[in-house]
Rosetta silent file (secondary structure, phi, psi, omega in degrees, C-alpha in Angstrom):
SEQUENCE: MLIVAKKIYANINLGSLTPIFRFKIVIILTNWLFQGILYADKTEKVFKILLDLILATILSFFIIPFSNIYLGLLISLIISHSILFMLNGQLFALAKNFDIVYNDPQRIIDYADGIKTRACKEKSINCVVVYGSLVRGEIKPTSDLDVRVIRKSGILNGFRACIFGLKERSKALSSRFPLDMYVIDSPKHLLKMRTDEIPVVLYDPNSILNKSLLNKCH
SCORE:     score description
SCORE:     0.000 S_00000001
   1 L     0.000  130.143  174.689   23.634  -17.986   -2.076 S_00000001
   2 L   -60.662  136.997  173.386   20.272  -16.852   -1.077 S_00000001
   3 L  -103.395  132.592 -177.777   19.913  -14.587    2.122 S_00000001
   4 E   -87.275  129.131 -178.969   17.265  -15.744    4.525 S_00000001
   5 L   -80.694  168.052 -165.266   14.927  -13.246    6.036 S_00000001
   6 L   -79.300  -28.160 -178.622   14.225  -13.403    9.706 S_00000001
   7 L  -141.575  176.723  179.505   10.627  -14.156    9.542 S_00000001
   8 L   -74.599  132.710  173.840    7.734  -15.301    7.020 S_00000001
   9 H   -63.127  129.744  166.285    6.778  -12.288    4.844 S_00000001
  10 H    55.393   24.587 -169.615    3.301  -10.948    5.789 S_00000001
  11 H    45.533   46.593 -164.292    2.595  -14.263    7.696 S_00000001
  12 L   -79.503  134.707  176.284    1.836  -15.880    4.387 S_00000001
  13 L  -121.083   99.900  175.651    0.561  -19.551    4.730 S_00000001
  14 L  -108.924   29.300 -173.457    0.792  -21.572    1.466 S_00000001
  15 H    53.596 -122.925 -165.948    1.234  -24.966    3.329 S_00000001
  16 H   -77.914   -5.185  175.347    4.310  -26.693    2.186 S_00000001
  17 H   -94.247   -7.801  176.492    5.397  -23.836   -0.019 S_00000001
  18 H   -43.522  -45.497 -176.877    5.401  -21.273    2.793 S_00000001
  19 H   -50.978  -35.996  178.195    9.056  -21.842    3.595 S_00000001
  20 H   -55.118  -25.348  177.810   10.018  -20.173    0.277 S_00000001
  21 H   -79.820   10.193  164.740    8.887  -16.837    1.564 S_00000001
  22 H   -86.469   -5.081  173.155   11.949  -16.797    3.859 S_00000001
  23 E  -103.570  134.929 -168.489   14.045  -15.823    1.002 S_00000001
  24 H   -54.243  -43.647 -175.127   14.496  -12.288    0.304 S_00000001
  25 H   -65.566  -21.537  174.758   14.511  -12.668   -3.527 S_00000001
  26 H   -74.063  -39.725  179.476   10.956  -14.448   -3.334 S_00000001
  27 H   -69.987  -35.842 -177.615    9.579  -11.599   -1.155 S_00000001
  28 H   -75.633  -33.243  179.885   10.910   -8.977   -3.443 S_00000001
  29 H   -79.892  -26.984  174.505    9.541  -10.510   -6.745 S_00000001
  30 H   -68.027  -45.320  175.053    6.165  -11.250   -5.027 S_00000001
  31 H   -59.512  -45.004 -176.218    5.975   -7.673   -3.840 S_00000001
  32 H   -69.161  -42.276 -169.351    6.870   -6.184   -7.275 S_00000001
  33 H   -66.930  -48.496 -174.825    4.547   -8.534   -9.048 S_00000001
  34 H   -88.294  -45.008  166.359    1.369   -7.981   -7.015 S_00000001
  35 L    73.185   34.994  172.911    2.126   -4.546   -5.415 S_00000001
  36 L    75.428    7.240  174.158   -0.536   -5.230   -2.660 S_00000001
  37 L   -58.607  -28.534  177.751   -3.458   -5.801   -5.182 S_00000001
  38 L   -64.529  -33.637  177.091   -4.373   -9.017   -3.346 S_00000001
  39 L   -83.436  -20.442 -172.928   -5.112   -6.885   -0.321 S_00000001
  40 L   -59.986  158.386  170.915   -6.729   -4.050   -2.090 S_00000001
  41 L   -85.215  175.821 -170.968  -10.542   -3.417   -2.268 S_00000001
  42 H   -55.226  -58.196  178.907  -12.344   -3.542   -5.660 S_00000001
  43 H   -42.447  -60.128 -170.444  -11.891    0.249   -6.565 S_00000001
  44 H   -68.587  -37.194 -179.477   -8.111    0.306   -5.868 S_00000001
  45 H   -57.015  -49.439 -177.194   -7.673   -2.990   -7.625 S_00000001
  46 H   -71.599  -37.840  168.796   -9.249   -1.768  -10.834 S_00000001
  47 H   -46.022  -48.986 -173.360   -7.319    1.592  -10.545 S_00000001
  48 H   -61.251  -48.673 -165.397   -4.070   -0.117  -10.118 S_00000001
  49 H   -72.425  -46.687  179.983   -4.644   -2.548  -13.224 S_00000001
  50 H   -77.133  -15.295  168.489   -5.836    0.291  -15.481 S_00000001
  51 H   -69.139  -44.877  167.792   -3.088    2.635  -14.513 S_00000001
  52 H   -48.831  -53.958  178.516   -0.672   -0.174  -15.247 S_00000001
  53 H   -64.144  -44.918  174.452   -2.214   -0.820  -18.643 S_00000001
  54 H   -57.820  -45.681  173.974   -2.504    2.762  -19.679 S_00000001
  55 H   -60.244  -45.647 -178.107    1.099    3.541  -18.820 S_00000001
  56 H   -64.136  -43.905  174.593    2.290    0.309  -20.444 S_00000001
  57 H   -62.197  -43.580 -176.223    0.167    1.311  -23.699 S_00000001
  58 H   -62.905  -42.072 -176.473    1.883    4.754  -23.723 S_00000001
  59 H   -71.580  -39.875  177.810    5.271    3.327  -23.353 S_00000001
  60 H   -47.879  -36.016  177.887    4.644    0.663  -26.154 S_00000001
  61 H   -59.818  -28.053  178.218    4.432    3.548  -28.688 S_00000001
  62 H   -95.730  -13.340 -162.211    8.074    4.480  -28.083 S_00000001
  63 H  -111.637  -40.142 -169.837    9.405    0.967  -27.646 S_00000001
  64 H   -68.343  -16.796  176.692    7.550   -1.432  -30.396 S_00000001
  65 H   -60.410  -27.593 -163.835    9.252    0.734  -33.245 S_00000001
  66 H  -108.469    4.471  177.563   12.423   -0.684  -32.043 S_00000001
  67 L  -159.787  173.402  178.560   11.203   -4.340  -31.517 S_00000001
  68 L   -66.165  174.838 -169.915    8.483   -6.839  -32.521 S_00000001
  69 H   -79.555  -28.812 -172.746    5.072   -6.022  -31.177 S_00000001
  70 H   -87.514  -34.927  178.756    4.878   -8.849  -28.496 S_00000001
  71 H   -59.239  -43.183 -179.858    8.453   -8.267  -27.199 S_00000001
  72 H   -62.810  -41.013 -176.780    7.682   -4.559  -27.253 S_00000001
  73 H   -73.628  -41.449 -179.041    4.337   -4.960  -25.281 S_00000001
  74 H   -63.587  -35.924 -175.108    6.107   -7.166  -22.632 S_00000001
  75 H   -71.146  -48.669 -167.302    9.031   -4.729  -22.177 S_00000001
  76 H   -72.549  -29.320  179.825    6.567   -1.790  -21.919 S_00000001
  77 H   -78.601  -23.823 -177.199    4.347   -3.789  -19.206 S_00000001
  78 H   -76.857  -50.576  160.612    7.576   -4.669  -17.231 S_00000001
  79 H   -46.523  -54.454 -178.414    8.607   -1.010  -17.251 S_00000001
  80 H   -63.519  -44.377 -172.826    5.149    0.584  -16.341 S_00000001
  81 H   -55.250  -52.467 -178.523    4.828   -2.176  -13.574 S_00000001
  82 H   -62.616  -28.866  176.522    8.330   -1.107  -12.107 S_00000001
  83 H   -66.661  -48.359 -174.055    7.410    2.586  -12.299 S_00000001
  84 H   -71.454  -40.054  177.898    4.256    2.025  -10.435 S_00000001
  85 H   -52.908  -52.561  175.948    6.224   -0.222   -7.975 S_00000001
  86 H   -67.264  -41.966 -178.955    8.370    2.655   -7.135 S_00000001
  87 H   -74.756  -19.639  172.900    5.708    5.569   -7.163 S_00000001
  88 L   -81.507    3.469  176.343    3.526    3.397   -4.868 S_00000001
  89 L    76.111   15.161 -171.412    6.203    3.650   -2.254 S_00000001
  90 H   -65.399  -22.307 -164.215    6.632   -0.083   -1.993 S_00000001
  91 H   -69.909  -48.039  177.724   10.395   -0.127   -1.898 S_00000001
  92 H   -78.869  -28.960  161.996   10.608    1.174    1.897 S_00000001
  93 H   -50.240  -39.772 -176.570    7.518   -0.642    2.829 S_00000001
  94 H   -82.863  -41.652 -171.221    9.145   -3.763    1.578 S_00000001
  95 H   -55.286  -30.906 -166.185   12.712   -2.773    2.969 S_00000001
  96 H   -74.217  -12.555  179.646   11.427   -2.638    6.644 S_00000001
  97 H   -75.852  -12.865  175.248   10.705   -6.563    6.514 S_00000001
  98 H  -104.524   18.961 -179.238   14.466   -6.741    6.298 S_00000001
  99 L    55.427   38.578 -177.349   15.349   -4.392    9.146 S_00000001
 100 L  -112.263   -6.157 -178.598   17.179   -2.079    6.590 S_00000001
 101 L  -126.958  125.894  179.661   14.919    1.047    7.194 S_00000001
 102 L  -120.931  136.152  174.813   14.860    2.890   10.515 S_00000001
 103 L  -125.082  142.742  164.383   12.638    5.756   11.611 S_00000001
 104 L   -66.244  126.706 -179.514   12.420    7.487   14.977 S_00000001
 105 H   -41.213  -39.493 -179.197    9.147    6.230   16.402 S_00000001
 106 H   -58.796  -41.139 -179.379    8.118    9.915   16.758 S_00000001
 107 H   -61.049  -34.592  178.159    8.564   10.400   13.079 S_00000001
 108 H   -62.037  -40.795 -176.594    5.871    7.607   12.382 S_00000001
 109 H   -70.170  -41.584 -173.907    3.395    9.427   14.715 S_00000001
 110 H   -72.823  -24.859 -175.465    3.972   12.754   13.120 S_00000001
 111 H   -76.651  -28.122  179.096    3.699   11.307    9.480 S_00000001
 112 H   -65.793  -48.831  177.239    0.262    9.807   10.615 S_00000001
 113 H   -54.856  -42.726 -171.288   -0.680   13.305   11.724 S_00000001
 114 H   -72.974  -38.231  167.680    0.434   14.771    8.450 S_00000001
 115 H   -44.937  -56.040  178.434   -1.753   12.178    6.526 S_00000001
 116 H   -47.899  -51.481 -170.972   -4.686   13.288    8.711 S_00000001
 117 H   -63.518  -30.977 -178.034   -4.121   17.075    7.840 S_00000001
 118 H   -69.373  -51.553 -167.728   -3.900   16.031    4.043 S_00000001
 119 H   -66.674  -22.693  178.341   -7.143   13.834    4.180 S_00000001
 120 L   -73.751  -25.253  173.057   -9.237   16.660    5.699 S_00000001
 121 L   -78.042   -7.433 -166.847   -8.589   18.510    2.440 S_00000001
 122 L  -105.433  114.600  177.058   -9.671   15.632    0.165 S_00000001
 123 L   -62.372  -19.967 -167.439  -13.429   15.666   -0.400 S_00000001
 124 L   -85.120   -8.833 -165.388  -13.512   12.173   -1.752 S_00000001
 125 E  -109.618  137.933  175.769  -12.477   10.535    1.745 S_00000001
 126 E   -94.026  -50.819 -172.929  -14.748    9.667    4.718 S_00000001
 127 E  -150.280  153.048 -177.230  -12.421    8.303    7.160 S_00000001
 128 E  -122.664  117.534 -168.754   -8.695    7.668    7.721 S_00000001
 129 E  -129.520  140.443  178.878   -7.807    4.602   10.238 S_00000001
 130 E  -106.395  138.598  175.394   -4.337    3.513   11.430 S_00000001
 131 E  -125.996 -163.197  163.065   -3.794   -0.143   12.325 S_00000001
 132 L    80.093 -157.211 -168.844   -0.565   -2.225   12.971 S_00000001
 133 H   -57.861  -42.890 -176.849    2.396   -1.572   15.544 S_00000001
 134 H   -53.863  -58.183 -168.410    1.488    2.052   16.280 S_00000001
 135 H   -70.946  -28.639  175.038   -2.011    1.050   17.715 S_00000001
 136 H   -70.332  -16.158 -168.294   -0.556   -2.104   19.459 S_00000001
 137 L    75.339   19.981  178.130    1.937   -0.057   21.467 S_00000001
 138 L  -110.279   23.889  179.554    4.714   -1.920   19.714 S_00000001
 139 L   -68.829  128.707 -173.986    6.215    0.739   17.652 S_00000001
 140 L  -141.353  157.399 -172.551    9.646    0.548   16.903 S_00000001
 141 L   -48.213  -25.432 -177.315   12.416    2.190   14.427 S_00000001
 142 L  -100.041   13.250  175.426   11.681   -0.595   11.882 S_00000001
 143 L   -71.132  159.854  173.034    7.906   -0.263   12.003 S_00000001
 144 L  -110.477  179.732  177.595    5.913    0.863    9.110 S_00000001
 145 E  -115.378  108.669 -174.933    2.692    2.979    9.164 S_00000001
 146 E   -80.930  106.716  179.381   -0.532    0.753    8.479 S_00000001
 147 E  -123.200  155.331 -173.163   -3.128    3.017    7.054 S_00000001
 148 E  -150.597  119.000  179.985   -6.685    2.331    5.628 S_00000001
 149 E  -113.658  116.764 -178.242   -8.568    5.201    3.730 S_00000001
 150 E   -96.076  117.841 -165.921  -12.267    4.660    3.511 S_00000001
 151 E   -90.850  159.658 -173.681  -13.472    6.535    0.360 S_00000001
 152 L   -85.788  169.876  174.567  -17.033    8.096   -0.217 S_00000001
 153 L   -64.274  157.403  178.407  -19.465    6.447   -2.613 S_00000001
 154 L   115.121  147.198  177.989  -19.372    7.200   -6.288 S_00000001
 155 H   -72.972  -48.227  176.490  -17.073    6.500   -9.384 S_00000001
 156 H   -64.342  -28.271  175.328  -15.366    9.993   -9.161 S_00000001
 157 H   -65.421  -46.265  178.554  -14.899    9.746   -5.492 S_00000001
 158 H   -64.737  -29.706  173.993  -13.329    6.472   -5.984 S_00000001
 159 H   -74.276  -31.610 -172.701  -10.930    7.780   -8.621 S_00000001
 160 H   -75.964  -35.373 -173.692  -10.043   10.690   -6.554 S_00000001
 161 H   -79.657  -26.861 -178.836   -9.410    8.651   -3.259 S_00000001
 162 H   -70.529  -37.060  175.747   -7.065    6.338   -5.448 S_00000001
 163 H   -70.518  -35.163  176.496   -5.168    9.200   -6.645 S_00000001
 164 H   -62.138  -46.733  177.572   -4.816   10.600   -3.149 S_00000001
 165 H   -58.507  -44.344  179.269   -3.462    7.070   -2.103 S_00000001
 166 H   -58.490  -36.905  175.029   -1.033    7.095   -4.952 S_00000001
 167 H   -67.472  -35.977 -173.060    0.159   10.506   -4.035 S_00000001
 168 H   -82.435  -36.683  166.921    0.731    9.616   -0.474 S_00000001
 169 H   -71.317  -27.112  168.361    2.711    6.548   -1.353 S_00000001
 170 H   -54.950  -51.198  169.710    4.600    8.470   -3.837 S_00000001
 171 H   -49.452  -52.295 -173.175    5.375   10.980   -0.993 S_00000001
 172 H   -63.698  -30.462 -173.050    6.426    8.261    1.348 S_00000001
 173 H   -76.596  -42.261 -179.001    8.833    6.982   -1.359 S_00000001
 174 H   -64.253  -23.544 -160.883   10.413   10.649   -1.809 S_00000001
 175 L  -109.085    6.088 -172.728   10.479   10.877    2.054 S_00000001
 176 L    48.167   55.051 -170.497   12.098    7.206    2.555 S_00000001
 177 L  -125.741  124.828  177.646    9.100    6.437    4.687 S_00000001
 178 L   -82.464  109.998  178.790    7.590    2.805    4.829 S_00000001
 179 E  -104.629  124.962  169.071    3.804    3.558    4.265 S_00000001
 180 E  -108.997   88.185 -173.812    1.386    0.664    4.053 S_00000001
 181 E  -126.081  144.648  178.787   -1.780    2.451    2.782 S_00000001
 182 E  -130.977  152.538  177.124   -4.765    1.092    1.085 S_00000001
 183 E  -108.475  121.828  173.194   -8.095    2.857   -0.248 S_00000001
 184 E  -115.836  161.808  179.982  -10.992    0.805    0.677 S_00000001
 185 L   -73.597  -29.739 -176.756  -14.698    1.087   -0.406 S_00000001
 186 L  -162.573  146.682 -178.083  -16.331    0.773    2.776 S_00000001
 187 H   -44.627  -22.644  178.758  -15.958    0.194    6.671 S_00000001
 188 H   -58.822  -36.707 -174.073  -16.882   -3.599    6.000 S_00000001
 189 H   -69.106   -7.450  172.805  -13.639   -4.203    4.560 S_00000001
 190 H   -75.313  -12.223  177.624  -11.964   -3.350    8.184 S_00000001
 191 H   -66.296  -24.526 -177.082  -13.573   -6.515    9.024 S_00000001
 192 H   -82.696  -16.076 -167.628  -10.624   -8.481    7.369 S_00000001
 193 L   -74.632  171.627 -169.757   -8.071   -6.546    9.478 S_00000001
 194 L   -65.036  125.895 -176.191   -6.569   -8.331   12.538 S_00000001
 195 L   -80.140   -4.114  169.751   -9.367   -8.609   15.388 S_00000001
 196 L   -91.257   12.165  174.399   -6.753   -8.089   18.351 S_00000001
 197 L  -116.446  112.835  175.871   -6.199   -4.572   17.194 S_00000001
 198 L   -72.552  102.399 -174.052   -8.250   -1.527   18.272 S_00000001
 199 L   -68.707  151.892  166.321   -7.647    0.794   15.376 S_00000001
 200 E   -90.257  123.026 -178.794   -7.032    4.661   15.808 S_00000001
 201 E   -92.303  110.021  178.095   -9.309    6.841   13.702 S_00000001
 202 E   -86.024  -21.901  175.891   -7.473    9.738   12.588 S_00000001
 203 E  -151.416  139.287 -170.659  -10.229   11.307   10.649 S_00000001
 204 L  -174.326   66.388 -173.813  -13.905   10.556   10.654 S_00000001
 205 L   -70.377  -21.521 -173.670  -15.878   14.068   10.510 S_00000001
 206 L  -107.177    0.880  179.001  -19.151   12.477    9.822 S_00000001
 207 L    52.269   54.287 -174.824  -18.678    9.571   12.418 S_00000001
 208 L   -88.060  -16.950 -176.575  -19.838    6.951    9.806 S_00000001
 209 L   -79.290  135.661 -169.471  -17.880    4.041   11.388 S_00000001
 210 L   -72.393  126.896 -167.740  -19.882    1.619   13.166 S_00000001
 211 L   -77.681   -5.288 -178.930  -18.771    1.950   16.941 S_00000001
 212 L   -90.785  -11.383  175.332  -19.665   -1.760   17.433 S_00000001
 213 L  -108.123  -28.216 -172.988  -16.748   -2.565   15.250 S_00000001
 214 L  -133.178  123.148 -178.603  -14.368    0.324   15.962 S_00000001
 215 L   -88.530  100.550 -174.211  -13.482    1.933   19.371 S_00000001
 216 L   -59.986  131.002  178.181  -12.798    5.580   18.255 S_00000001
 217 L  -123.341  155.433  174.422   -9.629    7.043   19.930 S_00000001
 218 L  -115.745    0.000    0.000   -8.590   10.829   19.925 S_00000001
């Protein structure tokens, strides 16, 4: 018997199909399959897809000799996708939807400060912005940390910023911390965020954010 989650996952609205996202197994499979790529900006989408394909290709050299080519490729892709699912820290970001991950709210605030410190050392990053329950004043033990990293322009900066995001999500995995982080290409992507949230800007040394869109907090 399937266990029913308490609420619709990520407020998904698919019309008559929406109720299926009350089932945990559907939420888990959807999260594993997409790994946030539907929410990601262009650069991070390309980065995640390429990383998945590269890892699957490497694994296939070890698996195909013991299987036929098609089955070997499929197995390689499933394994690589699962590895990246774990490295991206999605396990604990996912678990918070079922109220099975708990953190002291102060730890969430401290974790945000840690990301700020590390972002200051990464030359490919323009800004780091926080959304979610932290900025709404609704932070609780089952909350996650909702972060957007705005990268600098250029292919190399895009690659480095995506590596930074991957490292942060991997660090969150090892720390058992629910981190919801995306690397975005420009402040325009922030227009897709909730309009009722005034984000907290953790890092913006060059003041590039449009103050008509964002109310900077210190």
